[in-house]
CSV table of C-alpha atoms in Angstrom, one decimal:
chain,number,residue,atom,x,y,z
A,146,UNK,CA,-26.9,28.0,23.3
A,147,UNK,CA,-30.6,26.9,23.2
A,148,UNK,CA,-30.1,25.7,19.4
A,149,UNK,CA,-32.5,26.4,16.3
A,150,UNK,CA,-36.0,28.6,18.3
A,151,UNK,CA,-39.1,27.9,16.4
A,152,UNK,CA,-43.1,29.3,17.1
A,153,UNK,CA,-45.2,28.2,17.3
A,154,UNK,CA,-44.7,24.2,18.1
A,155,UNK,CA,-48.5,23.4,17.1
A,156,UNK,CA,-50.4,25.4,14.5
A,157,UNK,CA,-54.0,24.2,13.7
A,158,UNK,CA,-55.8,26.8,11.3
A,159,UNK,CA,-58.8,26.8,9.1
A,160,UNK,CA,-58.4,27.1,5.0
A,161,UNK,CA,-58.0,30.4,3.5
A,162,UNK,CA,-56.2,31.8,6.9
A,163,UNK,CA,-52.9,33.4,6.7
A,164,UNK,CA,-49.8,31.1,8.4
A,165,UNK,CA,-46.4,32.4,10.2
A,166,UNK,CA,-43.7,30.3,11.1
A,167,UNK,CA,-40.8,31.9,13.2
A,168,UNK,CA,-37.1,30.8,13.7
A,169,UNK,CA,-34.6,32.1,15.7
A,170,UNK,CA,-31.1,30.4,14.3
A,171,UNK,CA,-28.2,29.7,16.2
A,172,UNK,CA,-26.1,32.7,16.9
A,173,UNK,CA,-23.7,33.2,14.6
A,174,UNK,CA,-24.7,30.8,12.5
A,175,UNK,CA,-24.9,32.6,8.3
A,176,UNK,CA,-26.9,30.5,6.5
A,177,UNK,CA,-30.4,29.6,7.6
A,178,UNK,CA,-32.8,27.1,6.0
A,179,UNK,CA,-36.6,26.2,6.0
A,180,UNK,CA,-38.1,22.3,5.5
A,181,UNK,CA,-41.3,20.8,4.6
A,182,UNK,CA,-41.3,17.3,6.3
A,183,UNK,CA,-44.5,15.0,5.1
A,184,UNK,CA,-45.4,11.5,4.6
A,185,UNK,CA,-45.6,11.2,0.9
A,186,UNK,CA,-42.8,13.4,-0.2
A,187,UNK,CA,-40.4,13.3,2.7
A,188,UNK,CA,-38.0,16.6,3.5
A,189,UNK,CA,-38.4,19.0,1.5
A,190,UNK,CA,-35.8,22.2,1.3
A,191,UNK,CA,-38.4,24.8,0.9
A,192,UNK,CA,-35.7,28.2,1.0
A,193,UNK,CA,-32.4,29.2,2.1
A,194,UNK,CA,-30.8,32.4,3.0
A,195,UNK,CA,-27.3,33.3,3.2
A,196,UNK,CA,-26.4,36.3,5.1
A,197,UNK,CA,-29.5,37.2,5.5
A,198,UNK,CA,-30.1,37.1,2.0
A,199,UNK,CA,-32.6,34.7,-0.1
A,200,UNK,CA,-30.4,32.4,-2.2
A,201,UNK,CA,-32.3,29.7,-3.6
A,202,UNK,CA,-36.2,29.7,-3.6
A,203,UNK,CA,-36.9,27.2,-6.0
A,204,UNK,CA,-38.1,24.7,-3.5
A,205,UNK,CA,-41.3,27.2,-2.6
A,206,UNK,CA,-44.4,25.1,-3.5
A,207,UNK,CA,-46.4,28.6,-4.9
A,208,UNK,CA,-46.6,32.3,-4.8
A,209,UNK,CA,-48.9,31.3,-1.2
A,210,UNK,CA,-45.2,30.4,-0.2
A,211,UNK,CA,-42.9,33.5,1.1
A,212,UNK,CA,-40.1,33.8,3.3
A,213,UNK,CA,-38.0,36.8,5.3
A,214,UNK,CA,-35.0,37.0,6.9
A,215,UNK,CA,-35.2,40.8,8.1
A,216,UNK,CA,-31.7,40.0,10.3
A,217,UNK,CA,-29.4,37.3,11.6
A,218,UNK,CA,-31.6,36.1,14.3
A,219,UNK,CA,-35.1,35.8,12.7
A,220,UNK,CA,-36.9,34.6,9.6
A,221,UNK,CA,-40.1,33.9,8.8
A,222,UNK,CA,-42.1,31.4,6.8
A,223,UNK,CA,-45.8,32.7,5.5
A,224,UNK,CA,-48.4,30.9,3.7
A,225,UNK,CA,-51.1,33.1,2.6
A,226,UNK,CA,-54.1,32.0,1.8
A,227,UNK,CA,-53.5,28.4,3.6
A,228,UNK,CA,-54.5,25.6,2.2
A,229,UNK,CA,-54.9,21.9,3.6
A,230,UNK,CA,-52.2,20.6,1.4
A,231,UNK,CA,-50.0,22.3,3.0
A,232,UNK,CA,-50.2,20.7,6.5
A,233,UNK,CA,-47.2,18.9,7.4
A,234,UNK,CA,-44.0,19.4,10.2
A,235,UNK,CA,-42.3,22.6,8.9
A,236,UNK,CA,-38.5,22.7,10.0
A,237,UNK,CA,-35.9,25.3,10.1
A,238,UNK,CA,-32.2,24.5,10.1
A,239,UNK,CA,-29.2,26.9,10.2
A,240,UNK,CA,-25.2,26.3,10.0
A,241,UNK,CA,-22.5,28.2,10.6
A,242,UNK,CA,-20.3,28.0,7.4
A,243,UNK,CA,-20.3,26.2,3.8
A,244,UNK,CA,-19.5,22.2,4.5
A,245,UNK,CA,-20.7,22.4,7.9
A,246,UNK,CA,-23.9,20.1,9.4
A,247,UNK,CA,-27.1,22.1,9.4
A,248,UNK,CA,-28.8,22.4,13.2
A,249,UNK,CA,-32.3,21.2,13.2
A,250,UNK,CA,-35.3,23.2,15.1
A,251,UNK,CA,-37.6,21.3,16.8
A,252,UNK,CA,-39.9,21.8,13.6
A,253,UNK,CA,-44.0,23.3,13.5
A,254,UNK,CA,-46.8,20.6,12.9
A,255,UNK,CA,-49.1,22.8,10.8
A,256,UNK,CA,-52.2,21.6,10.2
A,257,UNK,CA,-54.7,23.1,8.1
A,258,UNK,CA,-58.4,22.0,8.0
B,286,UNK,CA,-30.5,16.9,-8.3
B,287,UNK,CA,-29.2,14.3,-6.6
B,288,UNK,CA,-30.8,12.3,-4.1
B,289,UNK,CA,-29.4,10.3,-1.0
B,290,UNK,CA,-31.7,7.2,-0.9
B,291,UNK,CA,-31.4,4.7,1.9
B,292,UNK,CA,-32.2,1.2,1.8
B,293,UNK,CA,-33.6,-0.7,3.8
B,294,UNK,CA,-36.5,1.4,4.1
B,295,UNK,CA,-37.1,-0.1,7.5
B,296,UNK,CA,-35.2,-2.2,10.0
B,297,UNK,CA,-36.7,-4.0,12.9
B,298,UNK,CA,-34.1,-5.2,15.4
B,299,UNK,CA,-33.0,-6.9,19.3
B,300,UNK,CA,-31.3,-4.6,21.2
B,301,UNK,CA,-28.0,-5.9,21.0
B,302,UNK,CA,-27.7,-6.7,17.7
B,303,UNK,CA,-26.3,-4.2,15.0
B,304,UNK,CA,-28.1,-2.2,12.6
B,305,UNK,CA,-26.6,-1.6,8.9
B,306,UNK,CA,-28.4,0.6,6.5
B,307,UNK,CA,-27.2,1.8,3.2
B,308,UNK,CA,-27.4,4.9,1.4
B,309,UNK,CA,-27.1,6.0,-2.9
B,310,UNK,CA,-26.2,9.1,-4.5
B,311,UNK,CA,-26.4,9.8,-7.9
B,312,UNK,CA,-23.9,12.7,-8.4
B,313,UNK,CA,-20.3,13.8,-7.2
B,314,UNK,CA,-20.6,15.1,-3.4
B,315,UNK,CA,-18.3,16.9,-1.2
B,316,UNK,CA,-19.5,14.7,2.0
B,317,UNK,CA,-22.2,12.7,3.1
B,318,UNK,CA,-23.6,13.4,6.1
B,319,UNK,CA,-26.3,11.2,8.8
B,320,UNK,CA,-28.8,12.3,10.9
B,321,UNK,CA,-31.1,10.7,13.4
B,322,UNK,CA,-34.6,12.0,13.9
B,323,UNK,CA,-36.5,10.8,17.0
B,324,UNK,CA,-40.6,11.0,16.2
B,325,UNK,CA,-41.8,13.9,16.4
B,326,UNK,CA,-38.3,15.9,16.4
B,327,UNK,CA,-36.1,17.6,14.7
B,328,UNK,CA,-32.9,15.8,13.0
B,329,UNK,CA,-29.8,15.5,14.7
B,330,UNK,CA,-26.3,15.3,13.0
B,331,UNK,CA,-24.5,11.9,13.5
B,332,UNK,CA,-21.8,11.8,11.5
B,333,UNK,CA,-20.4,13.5,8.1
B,334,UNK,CA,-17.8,11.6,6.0
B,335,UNK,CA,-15.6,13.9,3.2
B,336,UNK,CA,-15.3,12.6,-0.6
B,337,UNK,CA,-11.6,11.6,0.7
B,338,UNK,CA,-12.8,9.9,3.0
B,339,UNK,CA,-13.6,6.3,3.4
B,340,UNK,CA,-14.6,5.2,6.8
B,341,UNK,CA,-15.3,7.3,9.7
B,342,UNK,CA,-16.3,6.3,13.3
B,343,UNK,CA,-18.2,8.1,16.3
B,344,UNK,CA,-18.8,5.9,19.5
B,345,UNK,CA,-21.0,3.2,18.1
B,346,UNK,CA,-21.2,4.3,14.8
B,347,UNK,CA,-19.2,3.4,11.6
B,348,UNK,CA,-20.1,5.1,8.1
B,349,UNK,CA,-18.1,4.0,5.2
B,350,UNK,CA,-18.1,6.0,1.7
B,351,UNK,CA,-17.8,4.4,-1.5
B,352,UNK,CA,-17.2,7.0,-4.1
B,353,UNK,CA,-16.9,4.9,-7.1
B,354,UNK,CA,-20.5,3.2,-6.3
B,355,UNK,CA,-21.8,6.5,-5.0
B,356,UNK,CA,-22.8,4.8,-1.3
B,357,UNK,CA,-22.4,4.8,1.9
B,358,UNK,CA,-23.1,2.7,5.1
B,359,UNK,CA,-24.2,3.6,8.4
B,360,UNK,CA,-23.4,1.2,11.1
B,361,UNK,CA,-25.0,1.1,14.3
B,362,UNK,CA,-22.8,-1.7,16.8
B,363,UNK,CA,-24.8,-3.1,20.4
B,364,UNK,CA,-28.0,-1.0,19.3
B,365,UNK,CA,-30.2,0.4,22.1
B,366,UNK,CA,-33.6,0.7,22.6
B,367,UNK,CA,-33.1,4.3,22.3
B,368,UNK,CA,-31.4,4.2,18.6
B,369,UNK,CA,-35.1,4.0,17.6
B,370,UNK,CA,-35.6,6.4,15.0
B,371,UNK,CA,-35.6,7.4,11.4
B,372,UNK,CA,-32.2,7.6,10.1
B,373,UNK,CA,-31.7,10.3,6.5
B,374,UNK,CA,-28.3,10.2,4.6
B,375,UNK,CA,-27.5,13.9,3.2
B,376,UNK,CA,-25.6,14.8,-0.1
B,377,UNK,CA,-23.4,17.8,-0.4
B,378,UNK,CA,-22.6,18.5,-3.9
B,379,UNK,CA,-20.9,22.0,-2.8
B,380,UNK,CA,-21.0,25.4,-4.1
B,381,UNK,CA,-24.5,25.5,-3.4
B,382,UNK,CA,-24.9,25.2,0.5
B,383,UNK,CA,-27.5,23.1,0.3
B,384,UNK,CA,-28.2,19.5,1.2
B,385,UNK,CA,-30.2,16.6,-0.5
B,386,UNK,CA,-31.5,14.5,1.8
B,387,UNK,CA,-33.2,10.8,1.0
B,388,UNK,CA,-36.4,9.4,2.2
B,389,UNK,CA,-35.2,7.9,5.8
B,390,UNK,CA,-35.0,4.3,6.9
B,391,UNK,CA,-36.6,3.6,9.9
B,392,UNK,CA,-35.2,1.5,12.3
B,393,UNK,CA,-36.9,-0.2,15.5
B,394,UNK,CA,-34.6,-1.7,18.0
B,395,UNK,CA,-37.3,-4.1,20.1
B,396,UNK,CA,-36.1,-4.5,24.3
């Protein structure tokens, strides 16, 4: 298996532009989760989905935030409008059952001028 | 929520020498879990220790769980230069399927 997929590695975008973040989980893997990692406040669980369906949200900074799972093998992160606050390494993780360690993507730097 | 926070926050070592780093929780878990994450990577699972649990080991690494003090250890024995890396202790409280993880301890193991 090629583990956690995420596009694009490298985002570089100008204020006010909309953002997408992909992930492809591991197959078969049920629970998928998204990660803000920065400087000053560390890793940050943003979202997770179980199922394909959006269990716990509270973690999403604003209403710019939102986050689809449309099947088992893709989900997507959006921030719309962007905003340079919210540049930092973006990671999604997935795991195949409850107890189980989470598989890390290789993460999106997202920077946002 | 609780909080895995390791300590010391950074670790400078000789290869050779081992590396111990510690890790609090403030609540009751299910397991603790340790990952590795190389700059400008993704984390990688080491290790995960269960509440019942109070040492586990995997190749050169040892993680003890204290439930009554709400810590845990993570031993690295003969480190290597490539052990470099920041190292983040994860709570799992269950029910929730989610993980808290603490700030990260970086540790530096100099050639």
């Amino acid at each position: 298996d090629a583990g956690v997929i995420q596009s694009p590695r490298h985002e570089v975008t100008e204020m006010g532009q909309e953002v997408t973040l992909r992930c492809k989980p591991i197959s078969g893997h049920n629970s998928l989760f998204w990660y803000r990692q920065t400087m000053m406040r560390g890793l940050e669980l943003l979202i997770y989905f179980n199922n394909n369906v959006p269990i716990d949200d509270s973690g999403m900074p604003e209403d710019r935030f939102s986050a689809k799972m449309p099947n088992a093998s893709f989900s997507t992160l959006k921030i719309q409008p962007s905003e340079p606050r919210d540049s930092a390494v973006y990671f999604c993780a997935s795991k195949l059952a409850l107890g189980d360690e989470q598989y890390f993507g290789p993460g999106t730097r997202l920077t946002v001028t | 929520s609780q909080q895995g926070e390791e300590d010391p926050q950074a670790l400078s070592i000789q290869e050779g020498e081992n590396a111990t780093m510690n890790c609090s929780y403030k609540t009751s878990i299910n397991n603790l879990q340790w990952y590795r994450q190389n700059s400008g990577r993704g984390l990688v699972h080491l290790i995960l220790i269960r509440s019942n649990e109070r040492e586990k080991h995997s190749g050169r690494l040892r993680v003890t769980l204290d439930t009554s003090k709400k810590s845990s250890s993570l031993l690295i024995t003969a480190s290597r230069a490539a052990d470099t890396a920041s190292y983040f202790c994860a709570t799992d409280a269950g029910g929730n399927n989610r993980l808290a993880f603490g700030k990260g301890n970086q540790v530096v193991v100099i050639p």
